[in-house]
Amino acid sequence: RGESGGEKFFRRDMDTMEPFSSTPRSRSSPQFQAYGQFPQQDWLMNVEASQEEPAAPMADPMPMRRSESANALAPTEEDELPLLEELGISFADIWSKTKLVLRPMKDMDEHVVDDADLAGPIVFGLCLGAVLLLRGKVHFGYIYGFGVCSCVGTYFVLSLMAPPEADLSFSHVVSFLGYCLLPVVVLAAIALVIKLTGPLGTSLAATCVLACTLPCTRLFETKLNARHQRFLIAYPLALIYSCFVLITIF
């Protein structure tokens, strides 16, 4: 029987094939060169290599720009204010007003008078209560309770006496009365050493009331521009500091 063309082609290929070998053929072998290179196999190898090696993510420029803008808007350490200045506490102003209390005959500084600092009165009130506590007297409630009442009463009286153009606030009243409490703190410290119930104590108490009333009167008359009413201002202030002296002695 005659062979067809397909059978002849198949037999020719079978004659040219070599027996099966476990050794892989290289690209330089004559069989590989005879049949030619297979681009499909190279393409598959490239695909497998790309799957094994993950692609590096593309860098997003937006986070960098956002971080740069945030750093530009954020306050630096040099721009930030100190904590005491943010709270409104200035040791220079406290010391200036304390010197006015200790030297009442000195000329009043307008800047110091206009400053309504409340840190000094709180500190002097705590100091007075602490010194009395060393004598076994817990008078913090008396000090701050009577202090608040005296500030409210003084503000009401001075608001009636002050001219319309005067700029007097409640914080100014608290600041002036609290700073001028410093001589009472000194008297309480002296009471730790000597008794204040005799003639010496009476003279020291009178001196303390005068030392508190004089600078406080000068502060109020400078603030209100009411020098002609200084005696009317001094009278209620003397009564207030006399009560503080009585709390200190007894």
PDB file of C-alpha atoms in Angstrom:
ATOM      1  CA  ARG A   1       0.000   0.000   0.000  1.00  0.00           C
ATOM      2  CA  GLY A   2       1.367   3.396  -0.907  1.00  0.00           C
ATOM      3  CA  GLU A   3       2.179   5.918   1.864  1.00  0.00           C
ATOM      4  CA  SER A   4       0.529   9.242   1.994  1.00  0.00           C
ATOM      5  CA  GLY A   5       2.388  12.542   2.220  1.00  0.00           C
ATOM      6  CA  GLY A   6       1.607  12.917   5.944  1.00  0.00           C
ATOM      7  CA  GLU A   7       2.999   9.503   6.778  1.00  0.00           C
ATOM      8  CA  LYS A   8       6.188  10.266   4.859  1.00  0.00           C
ATOM      9  CA  PHE A   9       6.624  13.534   6.757  1.00  0.00           C
ATOM     10  CA  PHE A  10       6.053  11.811  10.104  1.00  0.00           C
ATOM     11  CA  ARG A  11       8.545   9.046   9.304  1.00  0.00           C
ATOM     12  CA  ARG A  12      11.163  11.603   8.300  1.00  0.00           C
ATOM     13  CA  ASP A  13      10.782  13.392  11.643  1.00  0.00           C
ATOM     14  CA  MET A  14      11.001  10.160  13.571  1.00  0.00           C
ATOM     15  CA  ASP A  15      14.238   9.247  11.829  1.00  0.00           C
ATOM     16  CA  THR A  16      15.845  12.544  12.804  1.00  0.00           C
ATOM     17  CA  MET A  17      14.831  12.385  16.526  1.00  0.00           C
ATOM     18  CA  GLU A  18      17.269  11.027  19.063  1.00  0.00           C
ATOM     19  CA  PRO A  19      16.454   8.649  21.891  1.00  0.00           C
ATOM     20  CA  PHE A  20      15.027  10.159  25.141  1.00  0.00           C
ATOM     21  CA  SER A  21      17.670  11.560  27.488  1.00  0.00           C
ATOM     22  CA  SER A  22      17.275  13.027  30.962  1.00  0.00           C
ATOM     23  CA  THR A  23      19.982  15.617  30.185  1.00  0.00           C
ATOM     24  CA  PRO A  24      18.418  18.877  29.012  1.00  0.00           C
ATOM     25  CA  ARG A  25      19.531  20.093  25.660  1.00  0.00           C
ATOM     26  CA  SER A  26      21.304  23.367  25.425  1.00  0.00           C
ATOM     27  CA  ARG A  27      20.555  26.125  23.035  1.00  0.00           C
ATOM     28  CA  SER A  28      23.816  25.368  21.181  1.00  0.00           C
ATOM     29  CA  SER A  29      22.793  21.785  20.321  1.00  0.00           C
ATOM     30  CA  PRO A  30      22.198  21.030  16.616  1.00  0.00           C
ATOM     31  CA  GLN A  31      18.653  19.885  17.298  1.00  0.00           C
ATOM     32  CA  PHE A  32      17.741  23.178  18.937  1.00  0.00           C
ATOM     33  CA  GLN A  33      19.367  25.122  16.106  1.00  0.00           C
ATOM     34  CA  ALA A  34      17.598  22.955  13.569  1.00  0.00           C
ATOM     35  CA  TYR A  35      14.173  23.569  14.919  1.00  0.00           C
ATOM     36  CA  GLY A  36      14.944  27.166  15.820  1.00  0.00           C
ATOM     37  CA  GLN A  37      14.300  29.214  18.933  1.00  0.00           C
ATOM     38  CA  PHE A  38      10.842  29.428  20.451  1.00  0.00           C
ATOM     39  CA  PRO A  39       9.924  32.995  21.367  1.00  0.00           C
ATOM     40  CA  GLN A  40       6.940  31.700  23.304  1.00  0.00           C
ATOM     41  CA  GLN A  41       9.232  30.006  25.843  1.00  0.00           C
ATOM     42  CA  ASP A  42      11.263  33.199  26.385  1.00  0.00           C
ATOM     43  CA  TRP A  43       8.051  35.145  26.906  1.00  0.00           C
ATOM     44  CA  LEU A  44       6.866  32.679  29.526  1.00  0.00           C
ATOM     45  CA  MET A  45      10.200  32.871  31.352  1.00  0.00           C
ATOM     46  CA  ASN A  46       9.971  36.669  31.448  1.00  0.00           C
ATOM     47  CA  VAL A  47       6.445  36.485  32.840  1.00  0.00           C
ATOM     48  CA  GLU A  48       7.527  34.075  35.595  1.00  0.00           C
ATOM     49  CA  ALA A  49      10.479  36.298  36.531  1.00  0.00           C
ATOM     50  CA  SER A  50       8.228  39.349  36.756  1.00  0.00           C
ATOM     51  CA  GLN A  51       5.864  37.422  39.050  1.00  0.00           C
ATOM     52  CA  GLU A  52       8.697  36.317  41.335  1.00  0.00           C
ATOM     53  CA  GLU A  53      10.086  39.868  41.677  1.00  0.00           C
ATOM     54  CA  PRO A  54       7.365  42.247  42.977  1.00  0.00           C
ATOM     55  CA  ALA A  55       7.413  45.628  41.383  1.00  0.00           C
ATOM     56  CA  ALA A  56       8.500  48.515  43.595  1.00  0.00           C
ATOM     57  CA  PRO A  57       5.596  50.837  44.455  1.00  0.00           C
ATOM     58  CA  MET A  58       5.675  54.208  42.816  1.00  0.00           C
ATOM     59  CA  ALA A  59       6.575  57.061  45.121  1.00  0.00           C
ATOM     60  CA  ASP A  60       3.705  59.409  45.785  1.00  0.00           C
ATOM     61  CA  PRO A  61       4.898  63.042  45.842  1.00  0.00           C
ATOM     62  CA  MET A  62       1.776  64.250  47.645  1.00  0.00           C
ATOM     63  CA  PRO A  63       2.723  63.086  51.192  1.00  0.00           C
ATOM     64  CA  MET A  64       6.060  64.860  50.895  1.00  0.00           C
ATOM     65  CA  ARG A  65       4.380  68.077  49.832  1.00  0.00           C
ATOM     66  CA  ARG A  66       1.834  67.773  52.621  1.00  0.00           C
ATOM     67  CA  SER A  67       4.543  67.163  55.216  1.00  0.00           C
ATOM     68  CA  GLU A  68       6.519  70.153  53.950  1.00  0.00           C
ATOM     69  CA  SER A  69       3.450  72.383  54.158  1.00  0.00           C
ATOM     70  CA  ALA A  70       2.637  71.059  57.639  1.00  0.00           C
ATOM     71  CA  ASN A  71       6.181  71.722  58.832  1.00  0.00           C
ATOM     72  CA  ALA A  72       6.002  75.229  57.405  1.00  0.00           C
ATOM     73  CA  LEU A  73       2.740  76.000  59.214  1.00  0.00           C
ATOM     74  CA  ALA A  74       3.639  74.286  62.505  1.00  0.00           C
ATOM     75  CA  PRO A  75       5.137  76.620  65.160  1.00  0.00           C
ATOM     76  CA  THR A  76       8.770  76.037  65.939  1.00  0.00           C
ATOM     77  CA  GLU A  77      10.285  76.018  69.408  1.00  0.00           C
ATOM     78  CA  GLU A  78      11.562  79.554  68.914  1.00  0.00           C
ATOM     79  CA  ASP A  79       8.077  80.864  68.027  1.00  0.00           C
ATOM     80  CA  GLU A  80       6.343  79.254  71.026  1.00  0.00           C
ATOM     81  CA  LEU A  81       5.844  81.489  74.054  1.00  0.00           C
ATOM     82  CA  PRO A  82       7.001  80.356  77.489  1.00  0.00           C
ATOM     83  CA  LEU A  83       4.373  78.790  79.691  1.00  0.00           C
ATOM     84  CA  LEU A  84       4.435  81.609  82.269  1.00  0.00           C
ATOM     85  CA  GLU A  85       3.836  84.228  79.575  1.00  0.00           C
ATOM     86  CA  GLU A  86       0.915  82.243  78.203  1.00  0.00           C
ATOM     87  CA  LEU A  87      -0.590  82.174  81.703  1.00  0.00           C
ATOM     88  CA  GLY A  88      -0.039  85.913  82.072  1.00  0.00           C
ATOM     89  CA  ILE A  89       2.560  85.597  84.865  1.00  0.00           C
ATOM     90  CA  SER A  90       5.483  88.006  84.697  1.00  0.00           C
ATOM     91  CA  PHE A  91       8.006  87.991  87.525  1.00  0.00           C
ATOM     92  CA  ALA A  92       9.269  91.406  86.457  1.00  0.00           C
ATOM     93  CA  ASP A  93       5.827  92.965  86.950  1.00  0.00           C
ATOM     94  CA  ILE A  94       5.380  91.144  90.263  1.00  0.00           C
ATOM     95  CA  TRP A  95       8.679  92.471  91.545  1.00  0.00           C
ATOM     96  CA  SER A  96       7.914  96.018  90.319  1.00  0.00           C
ATOM     97  CA  LYS A  97       4.582  96.110  92.131  1.00  0.00           C
ATOM     98  CA  THR A  98       6.144  94.575  95.242  1.00  0.00           C
ATOM     99  CA  LYS A  99       8.721  97.372  95.307  1.00  0.00           C
ATOM    100  CA  LEU A 100       5.898  99.912  95.148  1.00  0.00           C
ATOM    101  CA  VAL A 101       4.396  98.350  98.259  1.00  0.00           C
ATOM    102  CA  LEU A 102       7.709  98.351 100.096  1.00  0.00           C
ATOM    103  CA  ARG A 103       8.500 101.957  99.037  1.00  0.00           C
ATOM    104  CA  PRO A 104       5.122 103.722  98.892  1.00  0.00           C
ATOM    105  CA  MET A 105       6.568 107.241  98.634  1.00  0.00           C
ATOM    106  CA  LYS A 106       8.214 106.462  95.300  1.00  0.00           C
ATOM    107  CA  ASP A 107       6.661 107.779  92.098  1.00  0.00           C
ATOM    108  CA  MET A 108       4.024 105.450  90.673  1.00  0.00           C
ATOM    109  CA  ASP A 109       4.738 103.844  87.304  1.00  0.00           C
ATOM    110  CA  GLU A 110       1.720 104.032  84.992  1.00  0.00           C
ATOM    111  CA  HIS A 111       2.525 100.668  83.426  1.00  0.00           C
ATOM    112  CA  VAL A 112       2.612  98.957  86.805  1.00  0.00           C
ATOM    113  CA  VAL A 113      -0.609 100.642  87.911  1.00  0.00           C
ATOM    114  CA  ASP A 114      -2.487  99.625  84.750  1.00  0.00           C
ATOM    115  CA  ASP A 115      -1.343  96.023  85.034  1.00  0.00           C
ATOM    116  CA  ALA A 116      -4.012  93.903  86.783  1.00  0.00           C
ATOM    117  CA  ASP A 117      -1.777  91.026  87.838  1.00  0.00           C
ATOM    118  CA  LEU A 118      -3.494  88.355  89.955  1.00  0.00           C
ATOM    119  CA  ALA A 119      -0.530  86.036  90.505  1.00  0.00           C
ATOM    120  CA  GLY A 120       0.946  88.188  93.293  1.00  0.00           C
ATOM    121  CA  PRO A 121      -2.239  88.356  95.424  1.00  0.00           C
ATOM    122  CA  ILE A 122      -2.679  84.592  95.213  1.00  0.00           C
ATOM    123  CA  VAL A 123       0.931  84.012  96.260  1.00  0.00           C
ATOM    124  CA  PHE A 124       0.755  86.483  99.158  1.00  0.00           C
ATOM    125  CA  GLY A 125      -2.512  84.950 100.362  1.00  0.00           C
ATOM    126  CA  LEU A 126      -0.946  81.494 100.319  1.00  0.00           C
ATOM    127  CA  CYS A 127       2.122  82.806 102.148  1.00  0.00           C
ATOM    128  CA  LEU A 128      -0.031  84.362 104.871  1.00  0.00           C
ATOM    129  CA  GLY A 129      -1.977  81.132 105.340  1.00  0.00           C
ATOM    130  CA  ALA A 130       1.244  79.085 105.392  1.00  0.00           C
ATOM    131  CA  VAL A 131       2.855  81.298 108.059  1.00  0.00           C
ATOM    132  CA  LEU A 132      -0.269  81.120 110.215  1.00  0.00           C
ATOM    133  CA  LEU A 133      -0.270  77.351 109.723  1.00  0.00           C
ATOM    134  CA  LEU A 134       3.164  77.228 111.373  1.00  0.00           C
ATOM    135  CA  ARG A 135       1.484  78.637 114.480  1.00  0.00           C
ATOM    136  CA  GLY A 136      -1.186  75.960 114.360  1.00  0.00           C
ATOM    137  CA  LYS A 137      -3.883  78.209 112.852  1.00  0.00           C
ATOM    138  CA  VAL A 138      -5.679  76.978 109.736  1.00  0.00           C
ATOM    139  CA  HIS A 139      -7.096  80.272 108.432  1.00  0.00           C
ATOM    140  CA  PHE A 140      -7.091  79.754 104.667  1.00  0.00           C
ATOM    141  CA  GLY A 141     -10.881  79.957 104.547  1.00  0.00           C
ATOM    142  CA  TYR A 142     -10.920  83.168 106.596  1.00  0.00           C
ATOM    143  CA  ILE A 143      -8.234  84.771 104.464  1.00  0.00           C
ATOM    144  CA  TYR A 144      -9.756  84.064 101.073  1.00  0.00           C
ATOM    145  CA  GLY A 145     -13.359  84.393 102.247  1.00  0.00           C
ATOM    146  CA  PHE A 146     -12.827  87.795 103.817  1.00  0.00           C
ATOM    147  CA  GLY A 147     -10.570  88.770 100.939  1.00  0.00           C
ATOM    148  CA  VAL A 148     -13.273  88.124  98.340  1.00  0.00           C
ATOM    149  CA  CYS A 149     -15.859  90.020 100.373  1.00  0.00           C
ATOM    150  CA  SER A 150     -13.521  92.970 100.851  1.00  0.00           C
ATOM    151  CA  CYS A 151     -12.727  93.074  97.120  1.00  0.00           C
ATOM    152  CA  VAL A 152     -16.420  93.110  96.196  1.00  0.00           C
ATOM    153  CA  GLY A 153     -17.193  95.849  98.724  1.00  0.00           C
ATOM    154  CA  THR A 154     -14.211  97.979  97.699  1.00  0.00           C
ATOM    155  CA  TYR A 155     -15.101  97.689  94.026  1.00  0.00           C
ATOM    156  CA  PHE A 156     -18.668  98.777  94.731  1.00  0.00           C
ATOM    157  CA  VAL A 157     -17.585 101.795  96.821  1.00  0.00           C
ATOM    158  CA  LEU A 158     -14.872 102.933  94.402  1.00  0.00           C
ATOM    159  CA  SER A 159     -17.183 102.550  91.410  1.00  0.00           C
ATOM    160  CA  LEU A 160     -19.498 105.104  93.041  1.00  0.00           C
ATOM    161  CA  MET A 161     -16.605 107.466  93.818  1.00  0.00           C
ATOM    162  CA  ALA A 162     -14.730 107.137  90.528  1.00  0.00           C
ATOM    163  CA  PRO A 163     -15.226 109.681  87.717  1.00  0.00           C
ATOM    164  CA  PRO A 164     -16.951 108.466  84.542  1.00  0.00           C
ATOM    165  CA  GLU A 165     -13.731 108.368  82.516  1.00  0.00           C
ATOM    166  CA  ALA A 166     -11.961 106.129  85.061  1.00  0.00           C
ATOM    167  CA  ASP A 167     -11.121 102.620  83.880  1.00  0.00           C
ATOM    168  CA  LEU A 168     -11.396 100.546  87.056  1.00  0.00           C
ATOM    169  CA  SER A 169     -12.044  96.813  86.796  1.00  0.00           C
ATOM    170  CA  PHE A 170     -12.593  94.199  89.465  1.00  0.00           C
ATOM    171  CA  SER A 171      -9.223  92.624  88.645  1.00  0.00           C
ATOM    172  CA  HIS A 172      -7.480  95.914  89.482  1.00  0.00           C
ATOM    173  CA  VAL A 173      -9.157  95.957  92.901  1.00  0.00           C
ATOM    174  CA  VAL A 174      -8.093  92.379  93.625  1.00  0.00           C
ATOM    175  CA  SER A 175      -4.553  93.083  92.445  1.00  0.00           C
ATOM    176  CA  PHE A 176      -4.088  96.243  94.547  1.00  0.00           C
ATOM    177  CA  LEU A 177      -5.578  94.800  97.723  1.00  0.00           C
ATOM    178  CA  GLY A 178      -3.629  91.545  97.357  1.00  0.00           C
ATOM    179  CA  TYR A 179      -0.236  93.125  96.761  1.00  0.00           C
ATOM    180  CA  CYS A 180      -0.620  95.474  99.707  1.00  0.00           C
ATOM    181  CA  LEU A 181      -1.197  92.439 101.939  1.00  0.00           C
ATOM    182  CA  LEU A 182       2.589  91.931 102.047  1.00  0.00           C
ATOM    183  CA  PRO A 183       3.154  93.820 105.368  1.00  0.00           C
ATOM    184  CA  VAL A 184       0.573  91.530 107.017  1.00  0.00           C
ATOM    185  CA  VAL A 185       2.640  88.533 105.855  1.00  0.00           C
ATOM    186  CA  VAL A 186       5.721  90.110 107.459  1.00  0.00           C
ATOM    187  CA  LEU A 187       3.758  90.703 110.690  1.00  0.00           C
ATOM    188  CA  ALA A 188       2.663  87.062 110.735  1.00  0.00           C
ATOM    189  CA  ALA A 189       6.303  86.005 110.357  1.00  0.00           C
ATOM    190  CA  ILE A 190       7.287  88.247 113.287  1.00  0.00           C
ATOM    191  CA  ALA A 191       4.533  86.638 115.349  1.00  0.00           C
ATOM    192  CA  LEU A 192       6.419  83.353 115.116  1.00  0.00           C
ATOM    193  CA  VAL A 193       9.192  84.872 117.249  1.00  0.00           C
ATOM    194  CA  ILE A 194       7.450  87.297 119.621  1.00  0.00           C
ATOM    195  CA  LYS A 195       3.951  87.659 121.016  1.00  0.00           C
ATOM    196  CA  LEU A 196       1.832  90.441 119.575  1.00  0.00           C
ATOM    197  CA  THR A 197      -0.582  90.819 122.506  1.00  0.00           C
ATOM    198  CA  GLY A 198       1.502  93.387 124.440  1.00  0.00           C
ATOM    199  CA  PRO A 199       2.329  97.044 123.757  1.00  0.00           C
ATOM    200  CA  LEU A 200       5.001  96.032 121.252  1.00  0.00           C
ATOM    201  CA  GLY A 201       2.526  93.943 119.342  1.00  0.00           C
ATOM    202  CA  THR A 202      -0.004  96.788 119.320  1.00  0.00           C
ATOM    203  CA  SER A 203       2.523  99.223 117.866  1.00  0.00           C
ATOM    204  CA  LEU A 204       3.616  96.687 115.255  1.00  0.00           C
ATOM    205  CA  ALA A 205      -0.001  96.044 114.301  1.00  0.00           C
ATOM    206  CA  ALA A 206      -0.700  99.775 113.888  1.00  0.00           C
ATOM    207  CA  THR A 207       2.434 100.169 111.785  1.00  0.00           C
ATOM    208  CA  CYS A 208       1.389  97.202 109.637  1.00  0.00           C
ATOM    209  CA  VAL A 209      -2.064  98.705 108.981  1.00  0.00           C
ATOM    210  CA  LEU A 210      -0.453 102.011 107.994  1.00  0.00           C
ATOM    211  CA  ALA A 211       2.090 100.225 105.755  1.00  0.00           C
ATOM    212  CA  CYS A 212      -0.737  98.422 103.945  1.00  0.00           C
ATOM    213  CA  THR A 213      -3.117 101.373 103.652  1.00  0.00           C
ATOM    214  CA  LEU A 214      -0.651 103.956 102.334  1.00  0.00           C
ATOM    215  CA  PRO A 215       0.559 102.139  99.157  1.00  0.00           C
ATOM    216  CA  CYS A 216      -2.920 100.800  98.401  1.00  0.00           C
ATOM    217  CA  THR A 217      -4.393 104.305  98.644  1.00  0.00           C
ATOM    218  CA  ARG A 218      -1.723 105.642  96.313  1.00  0.00           C
ATOM    219  CA  LEU A 219      -2.399 102.914  93.785  1.00  0.00           C
ATOM    220  CA  PHE A 220      -6.133 103.633  93.735  1.00  0.00           C
ATOM    221  CA  GLU A 221      -5.777 107.391  93.592  1.00  0.00           C
ATOM    222  CA  THR A 222      -3.316 107.081  90.700  1.00  0.00           C
ATOM    223  CA  LYS A 223      -5.600 104.705  88.850  1.00  0.00           C
ATOM    224  CA  LEU A 224      -8.721 106.832  89.416  1.00  0.00           C
ATOM    225  CA  ASN A 225      -6.916 110.181  89.193  1.00  0.00           C
ATOM    226  CA  ALA A 226      -8.670 111.159  92.420  1.00  0.00           C
ATOM    227  CA  ARG A 227      -6.028 112.636  94.655  1.00  0.00           C
ATOM    228  CA  HIS A 228      -8.540 114.971  96.282  1.00  0.00           C
ATOM    229  CA  GLN A 229     -10.476 111.898  97.504  1.00  0.00           C
ATOM    230  CA  ARG A 230      -7.531 109.972  98.892  1.00  0.00           C
ATOM    231  CA  PHE A 231      -8.757 110.127 102.508  1.00  0.00           C
ATOM    232  CA  LEU A 232     -12.152 108.747 101.536  1.00  0.00           C
ATOM    233  CA  ILE A 233     -10.354 105.921  99.745  1.00  0.00           C
ATOM    234  CA  ALA A 234      -7.980 105.275 102.645  1.00  0.00           C
ATOM    235  CA  TYR A 235     -10.701 104.854 105.279  1.00  0.00           C
ATOM    236  CA  PRO A 236     -12.310 101.591 104.022  1.00  0.00           C
ATOM    237  CA  LEU A 237      -8.881 100.235 103.121  1.00  0.00           C
ATOM    238  CA  ALA A 238      -7.649 100.768 106.683  1.00  0.00           C
ATOM    239  CA  LEU A 239     -10.660  98.873 108.003  1.00  0.00           C
ATOM    240  CA  ILE A 240      -9.970  95.959 105.665  1.00  0.00           C
ATOM    241  CA  TYR A 241      -6.327  95.617 106.660  1.00  0.00           C
ATOM    242  CA  SER A 242      -7.194  96.004 110.341  1.00  0.00           C
ATOM    243  CA  CYS A 243      -9.326  92.865 110.006  1.00  0.00           C
ATOM    244  CA  PHE A 244      -6.437  91.000 108.408  1.00  0.00           C
ATOM    245  CA  VAL A 245      -4.138  92.107 111.254  1.00  0.00           C
ATOM    246  CA  LEU A 246      -6.664  90.884 113.828  1.00  0.00           C
ATOM    247  CA  ILE A 247      -6.801  87.504 112.073  1.00  0.00           C
ATOM    248  CA  THR A 248      -3.003  87.378 112.249  1.00  0.00           C
ATOM    249  CA  ILE A 249      -2.739  88.298 115.931  1.00  0.00           C
ATOM    250  CA  PHE A 250      -5.610  86.267 117.313  1.00  0.00           C
TER     251      PHE A 250
END
